[in-house]
Coordinates of C-alpha atoms and ligand atoms in Angstrom, one line a residue:
M104 CA -71.6 -182.4 -20.0
Q105 CA -69.5 -182.1 -16.9
R106 CA -68.9 -178.4 -17.6
R107 CA -72.6 -177.7 -17.9
T108 CA -73.2 -179.5 -14.6
F109 CA -70.5 -177.5 -13.0
L110 CA -71.8 -174.2 -14.3
K111 CA -75.3 -175.0 -13.1
T112 CA -74.1 -175.9 -9.6
A113 CA -71.8 -172.9 -9.5
G114 CA -74.7 -170.7 -10.6
I115 CA -76.9 -172.0 -7.7
A116 CA -74.1 -171.7 -5.2
G117 CA -73.3 -168.2 -6.4
G118 CA -76.9 -167.3 -6.1
L119 CA -77.1 -168.5 -2.5
M120 CA -73.9 -166.7 -1.6
A121 CA -75.2 -163.4 -3.1
V122 CA -78.5 -163.4 -1.2
S123 CA -78.9 -165.5 2.0
P124 CA -82.4 -166.7 2.3
L125 CA -83.2 -164.7 5.4
L126 CA -81.7 -161.5 4.0
G127 CA -83.6 -162.0 0.8
L128 CA -86.9 -162.3 2.7
A129 CA -86.2 -159.1 4.6
N130 CA -85.5 -157.2 1.4
A131 CA -88.6 -158.5 -0.2
N132 CA -90.7 -157.3 2.8
R133 CA -89.0 -154.0 2.7
D134 CA -90.0 -153.6 -0.9
N135 CA -93.6 -153.3 0.2
D136 CA -92.9 -151.1 3.1
F137 CA -93.8 -147.9 1.4
P138 CA -97.2 -147.0 0.0
M139 CA -97.2 -147.4 -3.8
M140 CA -98.8 -144.1 -4.8
D141 CA -98.1 -141.9 -7.7
L142 CA -99.6 -138.6 -6.6
H143 CA -98.6 -136.6 -9.6
V144 CA -100.3 -137.6 -12.8
H145 CA -102.0 -135.5 -15.5
T146 CA -104.8 -136.4 -17.9
T147 CA -104.8 -135.3 -21.5
N148 CA -107.3 -135.8 -24.4
E149 CA -105.3 -138.9 -25.4
F150 CA -104.5 -140.1 -21.9
T151 CA -107.8 -140.1 -20.0
I152 CA -108.9 -140.8 -16.4
D153 CA -110.1 -144.3 -17.6
D154 CA -106.5 -145.0 -18.9
I155 CA -105.2 -144.1 -15.5
V156 CA -107.8 -146.3 -13.7
N157 CA -106.8 -149.2 -15.9
I158 CA -103.2 -148.9 -15.0
A159 CA -104.2 -148.7 -11.3
K160 CA -106.1 -151.9 -11.7
K161 CA -103.2 -153.7 -13.3
T162 CA -100.5 -152.4 -11.0
N163 CA -102.3 -151.8 -7.8
I164 CA -100.8 -148.3 -7.7
Q165 CA -102.9 -145.5 -6.1
F166 CA -103.0 -142.4 -8.3
G167 CA -103.5 -138.8 -7.6
I168 CA -104.5 -136.5 -10.4
M169 CA -103.2 -133.0 -11.0
D170 CA -104.4 -130.0 -12.9
H171 CA -103.2 -126.4 -13.0
P172 CA -105.2 -123.5 -11.5
G173 CA -104.8 -120.4 -13.6
F174 CA -104.9 -122.4 -16.9
A175 CA -107.7 -125.0 -17.2
I176 CA -109.1 -124.1 -13.8
K177 CA -109.7 -120.4 -13.5
T178 CA -112.9 -120.0 -11.5
D179 CA -114.9 -121.7 -8.8
A180 CA -117.1 -123.2 -11.5
D181 CA -114.1 -124.7 -13.2
L182 CA -112.8 -126.1 -10.0
K183 CA -116.1 -127.6 -9.1
N184 CA -116.4 -129.2 -12.5
Y185 CA -112.8 -130.7 -12.1
I186 CA -113.7 -132.1 -8.7
D187 CA -117.1 -133.4 -9.8
K188 CA -115.6 -135.1 -12.8
L189 CA -112.9 -137.0 -10.8
R190 CA -115.0 -137.8 -7.7
P191 CA -116.6 -141.0 -9.1
Y192 CA -113.1 -142.5 -9.8
P193 CA -110.9 -144.2 -7.2
V194 CA -108.2 -141.5 -7.4
Y195 CA -107.1 -138.6 -5.2
I196 CA -107.8 -135.1 -6.5
G197 CA -104.9 -132.7 -6.5
L198 CA -104.0 -129.2 -7.7
Q199 CA -100.7 -128.0 -9.1
P200 CA -100.7 -124.2 -9.1
M201 CA -97.9 -122.4 -10.9
S202 CA -97.4 -119.3 -8.9
P203 CA -98.0 -118.0 -5.3
G204 CA -101.2 -116.1 -4.8
W205 CA -103.2 -118.5 -6.9
S206 CA -105.8 -119.5 -4.2
K207 CA -107.4 -116.0 -4.1
S208 CA -109.4 -117.0 -7.1
F209 CA -111.2 -119.8 -5.3
S210 CA -113.6 -120.1 -2.3
P211 CA -112.0 -121.9 0.7
E212 CA -114.9 -124.2 1.0
L213 CA -114.3 -125.6 -2.5
L214 CA -110.6 -125.7 -2.0
S215 CA -111.1 -127.9 1.1
Q216 CA -112.6 -130.6 -1.2
V217 CA -109.3 -131.0 -2.9
D218 CA -107.1 -133.8 -1.4
Y219 CA -103.8 -131.9 -1.6
V220 CA -101.9 -129.1 -3.4
L221 CA -98.5 -129.5 -5.0
M222 CA -96.3 -126.7 -6.1
D223 CA -93.0 -126.7 -7.8
P224 CA -90.5 -123.8 -8.2
Q225 CA -89.9 -124.3 -11.9
T226 CA -91.4 -121.1 -13.2
I227 CA -88.9 -118.4 -12.1
P228 CA -89.8 -114.8 -12.7
K229 CA -86.6 -112.7 -13.6
G230 CA -84.6 -115.9 -13.3
N231 CA -81.6 -114.7 -15.3
G232 CA -79.6 -111.5 -15.9
Y233 CA -81.9 -110.7 -18.8
N234 CA -84.9 -110.5 -16.5
E235 CA -86.6 -113.4 -18.3
T236 CA -89.2 -115.6 -16.7
L237 CA -87.6 -119.1 -16.9
Q238 CA -89.5 -122.3 -17.2
I239 CA -86.6 -124.5 -16.2
W240 CA -88.0 -127.7 -17.5
E241 CA -87.4 -126.3 -21.0
F242 CA -84.1 -127.6 -22.4
D243 CA -83.2 -124.2 -23.8
T244 CA -83.5 -122.4 -20.4
Y245 CA -80.9 -119.6 -20.6
V246 CA -78.6 -119.3 -17.6
D247 CA -76.0 -116.6 -17.9
N248 CA -74.5 -117.1 -14.5
A249 CA -75.0 -120.2 -12.3
D250 CA -74.5 -118.4 -9.0
T251 CA -76.9 -115.6 -9.9
F252 CA -79.4 -118.2 -11.1
M253 CA -79.1 -120.1 -7.8
E254 CA -79.8 -116.9 -5.9
H255 CA -83.0 -116.2 -7.9
Y256 CA -84.0 -119.9 -7.8
M257 CA -83.6 -120.0 -4.0
A258 CA -85.5 -116.8 -3.5
H259 CA -88.3 -118.1 -5.7
T260 CA -88.3 -121.4 -3.9
M261 CA -88.7 -119.6 -0.6
D262 CA -91.6 -117.6 -2.1
V263 CA -93.3 -120.9 -3.0
L264 CA -92.7 -122.5 0.4
N265 CA -93.7 -119.4 2.4
C266 CA -96.7 -118.5 0.3
N267 CA -100.1 -117.7 1.9
D268 CA -101.8 -120.4 -0.1
P269 CA -102.6 -124.0 0.9
L270 CA -99.5 -126.2 0.1
T271 CA -99.1 -129.9 0.9
I272 CA -96.3 -131.1 -1.3
F273 CA -93.1 -129.4 -2.7
G274 CA -92.7 -130.8 -6.2
W275 CA -89.6 -131.2 -8.4
P276 CA -87.2 -130.5 -5.5
L277 CA -83.6 -129.5 -6.5
F278 CA -84.2 -129.9 -10.2
L279 CA -81.7 -127.8 -12.3
P280 CA -81.9 -126.6 -15.9
V281 CA -80.0 -128.8 -18.4
C282 CA -77.1 -126.4 -19.0
I283 CA -76.0 -126.4 -15.3
A284 CA -77.3 -129.9 -14.3
R285 CA -73.8 -131.3 -14.4
D286 CA -73.0 -129.1 -11.4
Y287 CA -75.8 -130.5 -9.2
Y288 CA -73.6 -131.7 -6.4
T289 CA -71.7 -128.4 -6.2
L290 CA -74.6 -126.0 -6.6
W291 CA -76.8 -127.8 -4.0
T292 CA -74.8 -126.9 -0.9
K293 CA -75.7 -128.1 2.5
E294 CA -76.8 -124.5 3.4
R295 CA -79.2 -124.3 0.4
M296 CA -80.6 -127.7 1.1
Q297 CA -81.1 -126.9 4.8
Q298 CA -82.9 -123.6 3.9
I299 CA -85.4 -125.6 1.8
I300 CA -85.9 -128.2 4.5
S301 CA -86.4 -125.6 7.3
A302 CA -89.0 -123.7 5.2
A303 CA -90.8 -127.0 4.4
K304 CA -90.6 -128.1 8.0
K305 CA -92.2 -124.9 9.3
R306 CA -95.4 -125.7 7.4
N307 CA -95.2 -129.5 7.4
I308 CA -94.9 -129.6 3.6
A309 CA -94.0 -133.0 2.2
I310 CA -91.2 -133.5 -0.4
E311 CA -91.9 -135.1 -3.7
I312 CA -89.5 -137.7 -4.9
N313 CA -89.8 -136.9 -8.6
D314 CA -89.5 -139.9 -10.9
M315 CA -89.0 -137.9 -14.1
S316 CA -86.1 -135.7 -12.9
H317 CA -84.5 -138.2 -10.5
T318 CA -84.5 -135.7 -7.7
P319 CA -83.9 -135.2 -4.9
H320 CA -80.7 -137.3 -4.2
E321 CA -79.8 -139.5 -1.3
E322 CA -78.2 -136.8 0.9
F323 CA -81.1 -134.5 0.7
I324 CA -83.6 -137.3 1.5
H325 CA -81.5 -138.3 4.6
M326 CA -81.3 -134.7 5.8
A327 CA -85.1 -134.2 5.3
K328 CA -86.0 -137.5 6.9
A329 CA -83.8 -136.8 9.9
Q330 CA -85.8 -133.6 10.5
G331 CA -89.1 -135.4 10.2
L332 CA -90.3 -134.4 6.7
K333 CA -92.6 -136.7 4.8
F334 CA -92.2 -137.8 1.2
T335 CA -94.4 -138.6 -1.8
F336 CA -93.7 -140.3 -5.1
G337 CA -94.6 -138.4 -8.2
S338 CA -94.1 -139.2 -11.9
D339 CA -95.5 -136.0 -13.5
T340 CA -96.5 -138.2 -16.4
R341 CA -99.3 -137.7 -18.8
D342 CA -99.0 -141.0 -20.7
H343 CA -98.6 -144.7 -20.2
K344 CA -95.4 -144.2 -18.1
A345 CA -97.7 -143.2 -15.1
G346 CA -96.9 -145.3 -12.0
R347 CA -93.6 -146.8 -13.2
L348 CA -91.7 -144.9 -10.4
D349 CA -88.4 -146.8 -10.9
Y350 CA -86.2 -144.0 -9.5
C351 CA -88.6 -143.4 -6.6
K352 CA -88.6 -147.0 -5.6
Y353 CA -84.8 -147.3 -6.0
I354 CA -83.9 -144.2 -3.9
A355 CA -86.6 -144.9 -1.2
K356 CA -85.2 -148.3 -0.7
K357 CA -81.6 -147.0 -0.7
C358 CA -82.6 -144.4 2.0
N359 CA -84.6 -147.1 3.9
L360 CA -87.8 -145.0 3.8
K361 CA -90.7 -146.7 5.6
R362 CA -94.5 -146.3 5.4
E363 CA -94.4 -143.7 8.2
D364 CA -92.0 -141.5 6.2
F365 CA -94.7 -140.9 3.6
Y366 CA -97.4 -138.3 3.3
I367 CA -100.8 -140.1 2.6
P368 CA -103.8 -138.0 1.8
Q369 CA -106.6 -138.3 4.4
R370 CA -109.6 -139.2 2.3
I371 CA -110.4 -142.9 2.2
I372 CA -110.8 -144.1 -1.4
R373 CA -113.2 -146.9 -2.0
K374 CA -112.2 -149.1 -4.9
G375 CA -115.2 -150.3 -6.8
Ligands
LIG626 ZN1 -97.3 -131.7 -13.0

């Protein structure tokens, strides 16, 4: 009996020591100090826009939907259909093209109706010594030489960031193929990170904090923030995991990101 009382008291005292009430309150406020948006979600036949809207209602997370020009969206008619289908829903409408030069297939007028464009550098033409086009999200991505790969990856990243197409968000930043992922902190030198930040800065391109890949890391976020870049949260999900954003929330809090550090699409969305 005595022991139980002691444990209970010790537990309370320990709790008070760990988090002083004032500090706890400040942390709680800080939790809500960034916009809870997942701007990178895809629909499928099994995971529909209605499923996404249901998650949004339950969690109060604002979603932005993505689809790929060049695949499902090839022509102005396809793009118009995509926009018209999503317009009645309380979501942002985004595009995720796969390679530079994509916007030539669409009229500027129609493109201006899209809320934002995200591009990632994951499809790398001639990415290895075998002149293969790499899709680096695939676990069997073949890297013959890490240094040569990084040269090709950086060159392709610059092609993406410097493209002549509209670009709002740089997605999947610093992600590496599985076979060299253990060398992340060595391969991402300050110089390489700075090259990406400078190119993004030139066009005011925001950086996606990617929930699936847990990238980028703290140092990159601090560097980008210090130079005035904005961030977004993106899950790249196409199922019920949409909007979880655990890594995004964790690293944003750790880096002390605030509301003003985030890119927020301009269109006002009315929630019905
Ligand atoms: Zn995606």
